[in-house]
Amino acid sequence: MSFLFSSRSSKTFKPKKNIPEGSHQYELLKHAEATLGSGNLRQAVMLPEGEDLNEWIAVNTVDFFNQINMLYGTITEFCTEASCPVMSAGPRYEYHWADGTNIKKPIKCSAPKYIDYLMTWVQDQLDDETLFPSKIGVPFPKNFMSVAKTILKRLFRVYAHIYHQHFDSVMQLQEEAHLNTSFKHFIFFVQTCRVLASVSCCLLEKCKSVFITTVITQGRLSE
């Protein structure tokens, strides 16, 4: 949600993905924003009564892409080929890129290159009307949930990389409150909608530990 970020965070890594105004998904997004604005993140991730789960996941997937796009955009000057020669989240977790189409065999690459591949790939999925239909009455494909889970799993890796490799830079920019709120929102969503089961529990707990430590230190631990 754009209101979570300051003007300093307005820089994006990739162009923002917009949900068409007037569409039902746009109304769902506004509903989520209104609930988030109340400060109740747990309520904000709950499927609204009578709404379709696929559509709710689609709207939130677009929103998390935009949030992570803005968060990573603030620290791109610190995430370079020299500083991050591999895409990792600490010494135990290294990620190699493959999209199954253009790059079929996983390749080792720098973090900025990996994230460029990742965000471009996600953008292509979100723009594909056969995968993420925006028009009323157009059904979601049978593999939609699988695609959405893969997108969210890969987006999580950007959070993990930022927390493990660039959190000092985030704090220097005074953007930690935005990162922590976005990450907390993401975790509540994937746990509530059960769409991130394949992420390493150990890595997830490490990211949550960094988040909880910083928020407690700042005296802002609340739901």
mmCIF file of C-alpha atoms in Angstrom:
data_model
loop_
_atom_site.group_PDB
_atom_site.id
_atom_site.type_symbol
_atom_site.label_atom_id
_atom_site.label_comp_id
_atom_site.label_asym_id
_atom_site.label_seq_id
_atom_site.Cartn_x
_atom_site.Cartn_y
_atom_site.Cartn_z
ATOM 1 C CA MET A 1 0.000 0.000 0.000
ATOM 2 C CA SER A 2 1.540 3.283 -1.100
ATOM 3 C CA PHE A 3 0.528 5.138 2.067
ATOM 4 C CA LEU A 4 2.941 2.944 4.055
ATOM 5 C CA PHE A 5 5.873 4.637 2.385
ATOM 6 C CA SER A 6 7.364 8.100 2.682
ATOM 7 C CA SER A 7 8.311 10.337 -0.238
ATOM 8 C CA ARG A 8 11.860 9.039 0.135
ATOM 9 C CA SER A 9 10.510 5.595 -0.768
ATOM 10 C CA SER A 10 8.804 6.767 -3.965
ATOM 11 C CA LYS A 11 11.606 5.378 -6.121
ATOM 12 C CA THR A 12 10.705 2.002 -7.584
ATOM 13 C CA PHE A 13 12.949 -0.706 -9.027
ATOM 14 C CA LYS A 14 10.465 -1.620 -11.758
ATOM 15 C CA PRO A 15 7.369 0.268 -12.968
ATOM 16 C CA LYS A 16 4.497 0.030 -10.511
ATOM 17 C CA LYS A 17 1.749 -2.447 -11.434
ATOM 18 C CA ASN A 18 -1.622 -0.698 -11.352
ATOM 19 C CA ILE A 19 -4.983 -2.405 -10.890
ATOM 20 C CA PRO A 20 -7.526 -0.795 -13.268
ATOM 21 C CA GLU A 21 -9.806 1.712 -11.559
ATOM 22 C CA GLY A 22 -13.453 0.711 -11.610
ATOM 23 C CA SER A 23 -12.668 -3.006 -11.576
ATOM 24 C CA HIS A 24 -13.785 -5.285 -8.752
ATOM 25 C CA GLN A 25 -10.142 -5.956 -7.897
ATOM 26 C CA TYR A 26 -9.620 -2.202 -7.492
ATOM 27 C CA GLU A 27 -12.506 -2.133 -4.992
ATOM 28 C CA LEU A 28 -10.915 -5.036 -3.108
ATOM 29 C CA LEU A 29 -7.624 -3.148 -3.012
ATOM 30 C CA LYS A 30 -9.354 -0.079 -1.587
ATOM 31 C CA HIS A 31 -11.046 -2.280 1.012
ATOM 32 C CA ALA A 32 -7.669 -3.692 2.055
ATOM 33 C CA GLU A 33 -6.122 -0.208 2.181
ATOM 34 C CA ALA A 34 -8.947 1.082 4.363
ATOM 35 C CA THR A 35 -8.475 -1.828 6.780
ATOM 36 C CA LEU A 36 -4.704 -1.374 6.786
ATOM 37 C CA GLY A 37 -5.197 2.308 7.497
ATOM 38 C CA SER A 38 -6.876 1.353 10.765
ATOM 39 C CA GLY A 39 -3.636 -0.310 11.841
ATOM 40 C CA ASN A 40 -5.145 -3.795 12.097
ATOM 41 C CA LEU A 41 -2.910 -5.897 9.857
ATOM 42 C CA ARG A 42 -4.469 -9.206 10.885
ATOM 43 C CA GLN A 43 -7.911 -7.955 9.854
ATOM 44 C CA ALA A 44 -6.517 -6.501 6.640
ATOM 45 C CA VAL A 45 -5.380 -9.895 5.345
ATOM 46 C CA MET A 46 -8.648 -11.722 6.044
ATOM 47 C CA LEU A 47 -10.693 -12.737 2.994
ATOM 48 C CA PRO A 48 -13.691 -10.360 2.902
ATOM 49 C CA GLU A 49 -16.999 -12.147 3.335
ATOM 50 C CA GLY A 50 -18.456 -13.368 0.061
ATOM 51 C CA GLU A 51 -15.310 -12.706 -1.975
ATOM 52 C CA ASP A 52 -13.403 -15.155 -4.170
ATOM 53 C CA LEU A 53 -10.129 -16.421 -2.674
ATOM 54 C CA ASN A 54 -8.300 -16.395 -6.013
ATOM 55 C CA GLU A 55 -9.236 -12.774 -6.630
ATOM 56 C CA TRP A 56 -8.169 -11.789 -3.108
ATOM 57 C CA ILE A 57 -4.806 -13.500 -3.551
ATOM 58 C CA ALA A 58 -4.367 -11.850 -6.965
ATOM 59 C CA VAL A 59 -5.010 -8.357 -5.552
ATOM 60 C CA ASN A 60 -2.603 -8.884 -2.666
ATOM 61 C CA THR A 61 0.076 -10.432 -4.883
ATOM 62 C CA VAL A 62 0.035 -7.295 -7.043
ATOM 63 C CA ASP A 63 0.221 -5.155 -3.915
ATOM 64 C CA PHE A 64 3.192 -7.051 -2.459
ATOM 65 C CA PHE A 65 4.991 -6.783 -5.792
ATOM 66 C CA ASN A 66 4.527 -3.002 -5.590
ATOM 67 C CA GLN A 67 5.611 -2.851 -1.949
ATOM 68 C CA ILE A 68 8.771 -4.889 -2.502
ATOM 69 C CA ASN A 69 9.427 -2.926 -5.682
ATOM 70 C CA MET A 70 9.472 0.283 -3.625
ATOM 71 C CA LEU A 71 11.462 -1.204 -0.742
ATOM 72 C CA TYR A 72 14.187 -2.591 -2.992
ATOM 73 C CA GLY A 73 14.180 0.648 -4.971
ATOM 74 C CA THR A 74 15.391 2.485 -1.862
ATOM 75 C CA ILE A 75 18.516 0.358 -1.453
ATOM 76 C CA THR A 76 19.615 -0.410 -5.028
ATOM 77 C CA GLU A 77 22.716 1.774 -4.622
ATOM 78 C CA PHE A 78 23.876 -0.565 -1.839
ATOM 79 C CA CYS A 79 22.995 -3.810 -3.618
ATOM 80 C CA THR A 80 25.630 -4.047 -6.351
ATOM 81 C CA GLU A 81 27.590 -6.643 -8.273
ATOM 82 C CA ALA A 82 30.536 -5.952 -5.954
ATOM 83 C CA SER A 83 28.678 -5.953 -2.622
ATOM 84 C CA CYS A 84 26.351 -8.862 -3.457
ATOM 85 C CA PRO A 85 28.075 -11.154 -6.001
ATOM 86 C CA VAL A 86 25.550 -13.910 -5.233
ATOM 87 C CA MET A 87 21.858 -13.772 -4.353
ATOM 88 C CA SER A 88 21.721 -14.925 -0.760
ATOM 89 C CA ALA A 89 20.026 -14.546 2.603
ATOM 90 C CA GLY A 90 22.943 -15.322 4.879
ATOM 91 C CA PRO A 91 25.565 -18.066 4.389
ATOM 92 C CA ARG A 92 23.069 -20.954 4.391
ATOM 93 C CA TYR A 93 20.725 -19.683 1.684
ATOM 94 C CA GLU A 94 21.893 -19.013 -1.860
ATOM 95 C CA TYR A 95 19.464 -18.647 -4.761
ATOM 96 C CA HIS A 96 20.089 -19.468 -8.424
ATOM 97 C CA TRP A 97 17.734 -18.131 -11.072
ATOM 98 C CA ALA A 98 15.591 -20.114 -13.528
ATOM 99 C CA ASP A 99 12.208 -19.208 -14.967
ATOM 100 C CA GLY A 100 11.551 -22.426 -16.866
ATOM 101 C CA THR A 101 11.229 -20.584 -20.188
ATOM 102 C CA ASN A 102 14.098 -18.243 -21.035
ATOM 103 C CA ILE A 103 16.455 -19.717 -18.449
ATOM 104 C CA LYS A 104 15.646 -23.363 -17.882
ATOM 105 C CA LYS A 105 18.759 -24.433 -15.987
ATOM 106 C CA PRO A 106 19.356 -22.510 -12.716
ATOM 107 C CA ILE A 107 22.189 -20.019 -13.025
ATOM 108 C CA LYS A 108 24.302 -18.446 -10.304
ATOM 109 C CA CYS A 109 24.176 -14.654 -10.474
ATOM 110 C CA SER A 110 24.583 -11.539 -8.375
ATOM 111 C CA ALA A 111 21.755 -10.325 -6.138
ATOM 112 C CA PRO A 112 20.932 -7.284 -8.306
ATOM 113 C CA LYS A 113 20.850 -9.466 -11.419
ATOM 114 C CA TYR A 114 18.724 -12.114 -9.682
ATOM 115 C CA ILE A 115 16.263 -9.528 -8.398
ATOM 116 C CA ASP A 116 16.092 -7.937 -11.854
ATOM 117 C CA TYR A 117 15.274 -11.336 -13.357
ATOM 118 C CA LEU A 118 12.771 -11.991 -10.569
ATOM 119 C CA MET A 119 10.897 -8.697 -10.716
ATOM 120 C CA THR A 120 10.766 -8.797 -14.529
ATOM 121 C CA TRP A 121 9.391 -12.346 -14.383
ATOM 122 C CA VAL A 122 6.772 -11.408 -11.764
ATOM 123 C CA GLN A 123 5.756 -8.382 -13.820
ATOM 124 C CA ASP A 124 5.247 -10.618 -16.854
ATOM 125 C CA GLN A 125 3.046 -12.996 -14.824
ATOM 126 C CA LEU A 126 0.937 -10.139 -13.434
ATOM 127 C CA ASP A 127 0.489 -8.641 -16.907
ATOM 128 C CA ASP A 128 -0.699 -11.969 -18.351
ATOM 129 C CA GLU A 129 -4.500 -11.757 -18.456
ATOM 130 C CA THR A 130 -4.742 -15.540 -18.777
ATOM 131 C CA LEU A 131 -3.037 -15.893 -15.377
ATOM 132 C CA PHE A 132 -4.240 -12.740 -13.604
ATOM 133 C CA PRO A 133 -7.558 -11.784 -15.250
ATOM 134 C CA SER A 134 -8.731 -8.296 -14.292
ATOM 135 C CA LYS A 135 -12.125 -8.346 -16.030
ATOM 136 C CA ILE A 136 -15.293 -9.417 -14.242
ATOM 137 C CA GLY A 137 -16.488 -12.859 -15.281
ATOM 138 C CA VAL A 138 -13.137 -14.066 -16.614
ATOM 139 C CA PRO A 139 -12.189 -17.167 -14.602
ATOM 140 C CA PHE A 140 -8.793 -17.759 -13.043
ATOM 141 C CA PRO A 141 -6.837 -20.650 -14.575
ATOM 142 C CA LYS A 142 -6.593 -23.976 -12.772
ATOM 143 C CA ASN A 143 -2.887 -23.403 -12.087
ATOM 144 C CA PHE A 144 -3.427 -19.917 -10.627
ATOM 145 C CA MET A 145 -2.767 -20.906 -7.008
ATOM 146 C CA SER A 146 0.458 -22.666 -7.980
ATOM 147 C CA VAL A 147 1.660 -19.598 -9.907
ATOM 148 C CA ALA A 148 0.713 -17.247 -7.061
ATOM 149 C CA LYS A 149 2.552 -19.401 -4.520
ATOM 150 C CA THR A 150 5.690 -19.373 -6.675
ATOM 151 C CA ILE A 151 5.519 -15.588 -7.049
ATOM 152 C CA LEU A 152 5.098 -15.031 -3.306
ATOM 153 C CA LYS A 153 7.839 -17.543 -2.463
ATOM 154 C CA ARG A 154 10.252 -15.700 -4.755
ATOM 155 C CA LEU A 155 9.189 -12.258 -3.516
ATOM 156 C CA PHE A 156 9.914 -13.454 0.010
ATOM 157 C CA ARG A 157 13.535 -13.949 -1.045
ATOM 158 C CA VAL A 158 13.844 -10.207 -1.654
ATOM 159 C CA TYR A 159 12.654 -9.487 1.895
ATOM 160 C CA ALA A 160 15.130 -12.103 3.163
ATOM 161 C CA HIS A 161 18.018 -10.601 1.185
ATOM 162 C CA ILE A 162 17.244 -7.076 2.395
ATOM 163 C CA TYR A 163 17.026 -8.189 6.036
ATOM 164 C CA HIS A 164 20.198 -10.272 5.935
ATOM 165 C CA GLN A 165 22.413 -8.151 3.702
ATOM 166 C CA HIS A 166 21.127 -4.569 3.790
ATOM 167 C CA PHE A 167 19.338 -3.922 7.051
ATOM 168 C CA ASP A 168 22.054 -1.514 8.207
ATOM 169 C CA SER A 169 21.486 0.529 5.043
ATOM 170 C CA VAL A 170 17.725 0.434 5.597
ATOM 171 C CA MET A 171 18.273 1.827 9.102
ATOM 172 C CA GLN A 172 20.625 4.542 7.809
ATOM 173 C CA LEU A 173 17.858 5.613 5.426
ATOM 174 C CA GLN A 174 15.357 5.466 8.312
ATOM 175 C CA GLU A 175 13.170 3.116 6.279
ATOM 176 C CA GLU A 176 13.083 0.249 8.789
ATOM 177 C CA ALA A 177 9.535 1.072 9.927
ATOM 178 C CA HIS A 178 8.298 0.728 6.334
ATOM 179 C CA LEU A 179 10.217 -2.507 5.797
ATOM 180 C CA ASN A 180 8.984 -3.995 9.077
ATOM 181 C CA THR A 181 5.349 -3.040 8.435
ATOM 182 C CA SER A 182 5.465 -4.439 4.906
ATOM 183 C CA PHE A 183 7.106 -7.669 6.055
ATOM 184 C CA LYS A 184 4.643 -8.096 8.917
ATOM 185 C CA HIS A 185 1.768 -7.553 6.465
ATOM 186 C CA PHE A 186 3.290 -10.126 4.091
ATOM 187 C CA ILE A 187 3.755 -12.748 6.827
ATOM 188 C CA PHE A 188 0.221 -12.306 8.159
ATOM 189 C CA PHE A 189 -1.139 -12.651 4.625
ATOM 190 C CA VAL A 190 0.751 -15.789 3.581
ATOM 191 C CA GLN A 191 0.056 -17.478 6.918
ATOM 192 C CA THR A 192 -3.641 -16.585 6.886
ATOM 193 C CA CYS A 193 -4.160 -17.646 3.260
ATOM 194 C CA ARG A 194 -1.719 -20.581 3.518
ATOM 195 C CA VAL A 195 0.236 -19.723 0.398
ATOM 196 C CA LEU A 196 3.875 -19.979 1.497
ATOM 197 C CA ALA A 197 4.280 -23.472 2.918
ATOM 198 C CA SER A 198 7.398 -24.246 0.862
ATOM 199 C CA VAL A 199 9.595 -21.488 2.339
ATOM 200 C CA SER A 200 12.238 -22.698 4.760
ATOM 201 C CA CYS A 201 10.868 -22.336 8.285
ATOM 202 C CA CYS A 202 14.388 -21.634 9.537
ATOM 203 C CA LEU A 203 14.907 -18.738 7.138
ATOM 204 C CA LEU A 204 11.449 -17.373 7.883
ATOM 205 C CA GLU A 205 12.135 -17.458 11.616
ATOM 206 C CA LYS A 206 15.474 -15.694 11.130
ATOM 207 C CA CYS A 207 13.818 -12.865 9.203
ATOM 208 C CA LYS A 208 11.069 -12.626 11.794
ATOM 209 C CA SER A 209 13.720 -12.528 14.533
ATOM 210 C CA VAL A 210 15.426 -9.514 12.938
ATOM 211 C CA PHE A 211 12.037 -7.867 12.520
ATOM 212 C CA ILE A 212 10.919 -8.503 16.110
ATOM 213 C CA THR A 213 14.251 -7.370 17.576
ATOM 214 C CA THR A 214 14.189 -4.053 15.728
ATOM 215 C CA VAL A 215 10.549 -3.361 16.494
ATOM 216 C CA ILE A 216 10.951 -4.166 20.196
ATOM 217 C CA THR A 217 14.034 -1.944 20.307
ATOM 218 C CA GLN A 218 11.980 0.885 18.822
ATOM 219 C CA GLY A 219 9.069 0.171 21.170
ATOM 220 C CA ARG A 220 6.565 -0.369 18.366
ATOM 221 C CA LEU A 221 5.574 -4.018 18.664
ATOM 222 C CA SER A 222 1.824 -4.111 18.076
ATOM 223 C CA GLU A 223 -0.745 -5.716 15.814
#
